Coordinates of N, CA and C in Angstrom, one line a residue:
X612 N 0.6 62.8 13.6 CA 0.1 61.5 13.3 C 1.3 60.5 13.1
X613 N 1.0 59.6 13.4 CA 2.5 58.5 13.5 C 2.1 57.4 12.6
X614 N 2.7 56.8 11.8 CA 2.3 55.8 11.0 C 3.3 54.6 12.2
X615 N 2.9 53.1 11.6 CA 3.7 51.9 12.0 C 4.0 51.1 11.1
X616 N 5.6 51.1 9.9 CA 5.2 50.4 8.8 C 5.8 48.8 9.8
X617 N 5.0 48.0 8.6 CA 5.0 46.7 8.9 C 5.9 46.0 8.1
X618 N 6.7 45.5 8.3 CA 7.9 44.9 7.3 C 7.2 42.9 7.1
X619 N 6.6 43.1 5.7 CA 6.1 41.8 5.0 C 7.3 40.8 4.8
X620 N 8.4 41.7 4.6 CA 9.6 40.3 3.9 C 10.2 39.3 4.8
X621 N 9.8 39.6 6.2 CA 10.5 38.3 7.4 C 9.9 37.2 7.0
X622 N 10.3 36.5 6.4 CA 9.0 34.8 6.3 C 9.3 34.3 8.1
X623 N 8.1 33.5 7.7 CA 8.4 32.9 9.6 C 8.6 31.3 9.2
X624 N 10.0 30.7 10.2 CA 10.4 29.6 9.8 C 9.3 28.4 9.2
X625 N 9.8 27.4 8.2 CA 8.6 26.5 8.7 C 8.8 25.3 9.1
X626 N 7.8 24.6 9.7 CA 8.1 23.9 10.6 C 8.2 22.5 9.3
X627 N 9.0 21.5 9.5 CA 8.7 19.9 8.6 C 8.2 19.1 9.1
X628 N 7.7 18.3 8.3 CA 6.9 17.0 9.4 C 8.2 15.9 9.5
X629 N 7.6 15.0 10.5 CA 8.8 14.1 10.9 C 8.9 13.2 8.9
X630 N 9.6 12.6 9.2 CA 10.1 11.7 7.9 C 9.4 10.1 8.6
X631 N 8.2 9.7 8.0 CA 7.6 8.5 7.7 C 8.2 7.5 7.4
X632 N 8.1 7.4 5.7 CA 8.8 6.7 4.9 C 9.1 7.5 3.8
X633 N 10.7 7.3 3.8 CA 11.4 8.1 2.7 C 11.1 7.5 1.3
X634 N 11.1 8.6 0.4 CA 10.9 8.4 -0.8 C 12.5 8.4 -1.1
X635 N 13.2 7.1 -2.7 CA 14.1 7.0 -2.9 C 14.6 8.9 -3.8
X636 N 14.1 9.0 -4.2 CA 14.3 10.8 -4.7 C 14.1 11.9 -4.0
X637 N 14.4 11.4 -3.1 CA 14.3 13.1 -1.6 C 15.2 12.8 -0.9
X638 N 16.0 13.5 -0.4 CA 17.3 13.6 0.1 C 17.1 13.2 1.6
X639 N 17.8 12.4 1.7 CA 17.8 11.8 3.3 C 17.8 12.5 4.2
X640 N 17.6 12.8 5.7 CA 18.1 13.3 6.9 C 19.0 13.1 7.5
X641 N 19.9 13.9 7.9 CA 20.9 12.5 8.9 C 20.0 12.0 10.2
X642 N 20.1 11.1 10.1 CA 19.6 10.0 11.6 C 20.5 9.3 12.0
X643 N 20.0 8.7 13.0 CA 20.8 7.8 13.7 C 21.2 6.2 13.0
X644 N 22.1 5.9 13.3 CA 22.6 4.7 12.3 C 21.6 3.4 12.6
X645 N 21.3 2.5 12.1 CA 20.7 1.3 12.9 C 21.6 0.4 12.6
X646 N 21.3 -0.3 13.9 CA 22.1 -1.1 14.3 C 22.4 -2.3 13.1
X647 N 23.5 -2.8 13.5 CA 24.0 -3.9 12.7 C 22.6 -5.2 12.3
X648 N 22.6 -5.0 11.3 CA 20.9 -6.6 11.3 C 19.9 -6.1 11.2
X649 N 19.8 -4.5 11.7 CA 18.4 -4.3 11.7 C 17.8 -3.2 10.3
X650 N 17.3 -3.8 9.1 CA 16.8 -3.0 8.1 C 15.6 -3.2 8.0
X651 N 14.7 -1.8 7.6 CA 13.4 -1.8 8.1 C 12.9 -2.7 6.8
X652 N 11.7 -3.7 7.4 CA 11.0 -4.6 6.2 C 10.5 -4.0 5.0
X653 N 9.7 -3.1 5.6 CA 8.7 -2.0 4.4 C 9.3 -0.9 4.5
X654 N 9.7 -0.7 2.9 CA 10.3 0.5 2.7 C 10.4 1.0 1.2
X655 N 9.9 2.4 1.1 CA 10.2 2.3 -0.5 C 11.3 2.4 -0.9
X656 N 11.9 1.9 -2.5 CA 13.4 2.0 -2.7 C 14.3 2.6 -2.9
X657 N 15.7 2.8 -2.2 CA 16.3 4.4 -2.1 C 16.5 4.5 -3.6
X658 N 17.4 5.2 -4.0 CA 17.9 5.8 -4.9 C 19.3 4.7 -5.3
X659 N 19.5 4.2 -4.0 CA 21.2 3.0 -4.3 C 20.8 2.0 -4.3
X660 N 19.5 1.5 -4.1 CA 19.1 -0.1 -4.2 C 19.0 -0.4 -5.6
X661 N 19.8 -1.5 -5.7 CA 19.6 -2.3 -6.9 C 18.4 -2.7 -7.4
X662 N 18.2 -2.5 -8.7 CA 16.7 -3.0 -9.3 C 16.4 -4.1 -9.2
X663 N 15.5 -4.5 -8.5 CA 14.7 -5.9 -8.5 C 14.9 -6.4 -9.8
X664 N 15.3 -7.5 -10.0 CA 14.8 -8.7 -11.1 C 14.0 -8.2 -12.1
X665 N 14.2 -8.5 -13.3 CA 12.7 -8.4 -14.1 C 12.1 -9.5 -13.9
X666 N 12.3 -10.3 -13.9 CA 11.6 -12.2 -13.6 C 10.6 -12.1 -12.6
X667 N 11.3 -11.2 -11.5 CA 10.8 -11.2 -10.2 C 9.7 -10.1 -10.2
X668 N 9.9 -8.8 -10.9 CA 9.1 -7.8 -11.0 C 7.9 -8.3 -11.7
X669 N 8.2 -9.1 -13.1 CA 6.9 -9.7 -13.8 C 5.8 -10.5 -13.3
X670 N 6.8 -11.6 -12.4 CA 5.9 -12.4 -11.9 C 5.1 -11.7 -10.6
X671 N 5.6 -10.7 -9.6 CA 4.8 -10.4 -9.0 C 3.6 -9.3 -9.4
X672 N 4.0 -8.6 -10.5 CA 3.3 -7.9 -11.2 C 2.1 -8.8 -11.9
X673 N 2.1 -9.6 -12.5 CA 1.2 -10.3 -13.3 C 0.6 -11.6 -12.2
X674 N 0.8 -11.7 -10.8 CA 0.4 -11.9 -9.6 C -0.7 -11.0 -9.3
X675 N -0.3 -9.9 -9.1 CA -0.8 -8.6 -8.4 C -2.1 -8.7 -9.2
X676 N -1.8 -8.2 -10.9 CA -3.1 -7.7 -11.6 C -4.0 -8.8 -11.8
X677 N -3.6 -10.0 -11.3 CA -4.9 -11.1 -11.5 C -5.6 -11.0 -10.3
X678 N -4.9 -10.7 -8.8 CA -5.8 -10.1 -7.8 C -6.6 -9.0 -8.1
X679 N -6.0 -8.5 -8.3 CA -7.4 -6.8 -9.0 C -7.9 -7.3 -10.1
X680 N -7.6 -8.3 -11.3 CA -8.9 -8.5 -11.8 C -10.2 -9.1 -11.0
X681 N -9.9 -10.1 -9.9 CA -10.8 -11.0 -9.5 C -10.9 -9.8 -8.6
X682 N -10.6 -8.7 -7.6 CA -11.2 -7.5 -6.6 C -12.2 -7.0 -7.7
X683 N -12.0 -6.8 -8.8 CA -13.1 -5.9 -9.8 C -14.7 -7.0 -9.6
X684 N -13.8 -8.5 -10.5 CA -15.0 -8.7 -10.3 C -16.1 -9.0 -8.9
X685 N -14.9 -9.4 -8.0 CA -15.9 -9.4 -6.8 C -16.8 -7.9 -6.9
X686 N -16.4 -6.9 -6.9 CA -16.6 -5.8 -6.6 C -18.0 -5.6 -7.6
X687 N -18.0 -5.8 -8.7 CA -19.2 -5.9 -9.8 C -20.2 -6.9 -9.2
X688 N -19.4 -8.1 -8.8 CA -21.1 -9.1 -8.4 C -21.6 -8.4 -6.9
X689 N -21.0 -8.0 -6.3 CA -21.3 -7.2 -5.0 C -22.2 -6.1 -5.0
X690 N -21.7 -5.4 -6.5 CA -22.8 -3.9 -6.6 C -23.9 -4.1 -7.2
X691 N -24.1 -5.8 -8.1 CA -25.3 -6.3 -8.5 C -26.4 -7.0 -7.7
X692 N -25.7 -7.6 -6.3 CA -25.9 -8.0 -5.3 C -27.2 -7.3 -4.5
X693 N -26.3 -6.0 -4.8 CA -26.5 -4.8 -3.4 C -27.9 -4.1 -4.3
X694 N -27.6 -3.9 -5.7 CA -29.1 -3.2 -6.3 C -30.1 -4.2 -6.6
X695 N -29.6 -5.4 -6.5 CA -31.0 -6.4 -6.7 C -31.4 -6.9 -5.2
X696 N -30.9 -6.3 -4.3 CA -31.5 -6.2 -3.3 C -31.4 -7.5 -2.5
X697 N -32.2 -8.1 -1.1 CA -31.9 -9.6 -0.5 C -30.7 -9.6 0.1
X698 N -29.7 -8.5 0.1 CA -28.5 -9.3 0.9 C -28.5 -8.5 2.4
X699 N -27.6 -9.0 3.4 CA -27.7 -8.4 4.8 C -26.9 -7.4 4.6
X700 N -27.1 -5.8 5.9 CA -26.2 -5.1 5.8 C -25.4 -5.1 6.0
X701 N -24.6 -6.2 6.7 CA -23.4 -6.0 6.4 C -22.5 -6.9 5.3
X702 N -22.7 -6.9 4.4 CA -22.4 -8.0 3.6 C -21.4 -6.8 2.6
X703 N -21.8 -5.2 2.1 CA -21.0 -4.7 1.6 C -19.9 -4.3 2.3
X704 N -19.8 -4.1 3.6 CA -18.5 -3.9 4.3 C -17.8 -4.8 4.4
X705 N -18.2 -5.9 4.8 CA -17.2 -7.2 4.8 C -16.9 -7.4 3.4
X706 N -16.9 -7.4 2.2 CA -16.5 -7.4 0.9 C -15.3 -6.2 0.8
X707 N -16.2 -5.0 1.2 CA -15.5 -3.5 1.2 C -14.0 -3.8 2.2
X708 N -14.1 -4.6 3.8 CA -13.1 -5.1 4.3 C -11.9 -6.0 3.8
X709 N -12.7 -7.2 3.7 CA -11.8 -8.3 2.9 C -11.0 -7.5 1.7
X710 N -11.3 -6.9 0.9 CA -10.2 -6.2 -0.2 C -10.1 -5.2 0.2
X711 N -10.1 -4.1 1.5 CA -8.9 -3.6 1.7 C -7.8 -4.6 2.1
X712 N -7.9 -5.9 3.0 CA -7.1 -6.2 3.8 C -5.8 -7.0 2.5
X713 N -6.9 -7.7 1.4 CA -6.2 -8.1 0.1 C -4.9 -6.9 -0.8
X714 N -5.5 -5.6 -0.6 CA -4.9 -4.7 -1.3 C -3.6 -4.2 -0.4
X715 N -3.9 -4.3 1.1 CA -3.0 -4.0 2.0 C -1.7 -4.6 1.9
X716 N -2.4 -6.2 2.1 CA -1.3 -7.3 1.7 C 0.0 -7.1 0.5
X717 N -1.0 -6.5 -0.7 CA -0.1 -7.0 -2.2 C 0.7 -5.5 -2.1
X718 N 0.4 -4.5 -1.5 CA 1.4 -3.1 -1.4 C 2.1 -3.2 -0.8
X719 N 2.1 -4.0 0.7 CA 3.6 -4.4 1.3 C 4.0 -5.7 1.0
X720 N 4.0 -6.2 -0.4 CA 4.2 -7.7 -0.7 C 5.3 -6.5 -1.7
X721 N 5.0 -5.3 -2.6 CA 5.7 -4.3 -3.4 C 6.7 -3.5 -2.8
X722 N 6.5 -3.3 -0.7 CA 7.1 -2.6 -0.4 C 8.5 -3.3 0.4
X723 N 8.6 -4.6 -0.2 CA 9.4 -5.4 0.6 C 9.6 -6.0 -0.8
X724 N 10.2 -5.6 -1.9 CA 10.6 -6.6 -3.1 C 11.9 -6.6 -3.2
X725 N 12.8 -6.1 -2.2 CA 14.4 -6.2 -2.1 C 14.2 -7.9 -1.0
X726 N 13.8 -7.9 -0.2 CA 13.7 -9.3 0.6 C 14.0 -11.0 -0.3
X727 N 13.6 -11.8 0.1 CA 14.0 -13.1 -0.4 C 12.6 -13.3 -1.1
X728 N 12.1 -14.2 0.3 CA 10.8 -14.3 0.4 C 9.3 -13.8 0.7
X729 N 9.7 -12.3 1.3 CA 8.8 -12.4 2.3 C 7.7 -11.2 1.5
X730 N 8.3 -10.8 -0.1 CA 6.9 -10.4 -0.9 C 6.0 -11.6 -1.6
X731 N 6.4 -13.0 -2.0 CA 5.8 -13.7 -1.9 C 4.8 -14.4 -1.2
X732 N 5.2 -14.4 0.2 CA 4.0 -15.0 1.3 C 3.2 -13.6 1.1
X733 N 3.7 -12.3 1.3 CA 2.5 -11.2 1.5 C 1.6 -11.7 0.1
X734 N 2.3 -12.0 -1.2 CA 1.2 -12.0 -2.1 C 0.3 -13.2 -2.1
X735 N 0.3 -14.5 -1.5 CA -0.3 -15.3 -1.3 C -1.3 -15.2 0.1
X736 N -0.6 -14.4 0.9 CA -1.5 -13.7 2.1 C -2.3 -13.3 1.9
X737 N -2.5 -12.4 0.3 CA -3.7 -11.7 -0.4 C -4.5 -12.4 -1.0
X738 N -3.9 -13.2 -1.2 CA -4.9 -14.2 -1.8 C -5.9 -14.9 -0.7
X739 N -5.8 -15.2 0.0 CA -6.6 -15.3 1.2 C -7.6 -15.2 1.4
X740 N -7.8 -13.5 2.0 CA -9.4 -12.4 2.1 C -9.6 -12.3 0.7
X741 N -9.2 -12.4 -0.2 CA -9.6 -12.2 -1.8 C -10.5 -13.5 -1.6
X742 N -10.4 -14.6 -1.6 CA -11.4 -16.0 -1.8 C -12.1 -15.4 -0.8
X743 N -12.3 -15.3 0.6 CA -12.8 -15.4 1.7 C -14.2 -14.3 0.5
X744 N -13.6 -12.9 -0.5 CA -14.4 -12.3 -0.8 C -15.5 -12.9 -1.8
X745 N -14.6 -13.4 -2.9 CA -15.3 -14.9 -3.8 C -16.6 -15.4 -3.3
X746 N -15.7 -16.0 -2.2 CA -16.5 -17.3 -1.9 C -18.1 -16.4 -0.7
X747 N -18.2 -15.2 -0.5 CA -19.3 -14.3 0.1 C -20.3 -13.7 -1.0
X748 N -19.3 -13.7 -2.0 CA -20.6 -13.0 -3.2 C -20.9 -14.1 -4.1
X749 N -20.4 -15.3 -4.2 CA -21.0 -15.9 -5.0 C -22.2 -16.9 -3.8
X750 N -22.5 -16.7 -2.7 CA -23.5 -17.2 -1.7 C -24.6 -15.9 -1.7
X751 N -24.1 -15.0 -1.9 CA -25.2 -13.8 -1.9 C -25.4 -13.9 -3.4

């Protein structure tokens, strides 16, 4: 009788996934250099970027949380909307749409807070579909 032992301890390599967007606390790859001028807009912050402003962090933070207060309450008159019944169906998706596209805005308005200006227009960009949402649930 012949036995076949099986050797368990080879692990089999594993494969990584490509690199997205780097987190500032995970160690880089080497890549290819980019060119002179070109740094990606949205990006989270490495580990060597200078800290944003506090002036600048407050104000867009206390920006930010007055949009999610008014997403909440859209979101409450919408679910009082929806159980008292009378509104069209699609009236919760387009609410459900309009603040994702508001919430999309104010994360890359966070993911570009090394820039001058260009987390400021993202956070008034959010402001936008946020009324567009306002101004749908206070008609329904």
């Amino acid at each position: 009788m012949t036995t076949t032992d099986v050797d368990h301890t080879t692990a089999t390599p594993e494969a990584t996934a490509p690199e997205v967007v780097p987190f500032g606390w995970e160690p880089a790859r080497p890549a290819a250099p980019l060119p002179a001028g070109d740094e990606a807009l949205f990006r989270f912050p490495a580990a060597d970027d200078p800290a944003p402003g506090t002036r600048r962090l407050l104000g867009m933070s206390i920006y930010a949380s007055l949009l999610g207060l008014a997403g909440v309450g859209v979101g409450v008159r919408g679910l009082l909307s929806q159980i008292g019944g009378g509104v069209p169906g699609w009236y919760t998706w387009v609410l459900a749409f309009l603040g994702m596209v508001s919430v999309a805005l104010a994360v890359g308005a966070f993911l570009s807070i090394h820039r001058r200006m260009l987390p400021w227009i993202l956070l008034i960009a959010a402001a936008v579909p946020l009324i567009a949402d306002i101004m749908l649930a206070v008609a329904y």
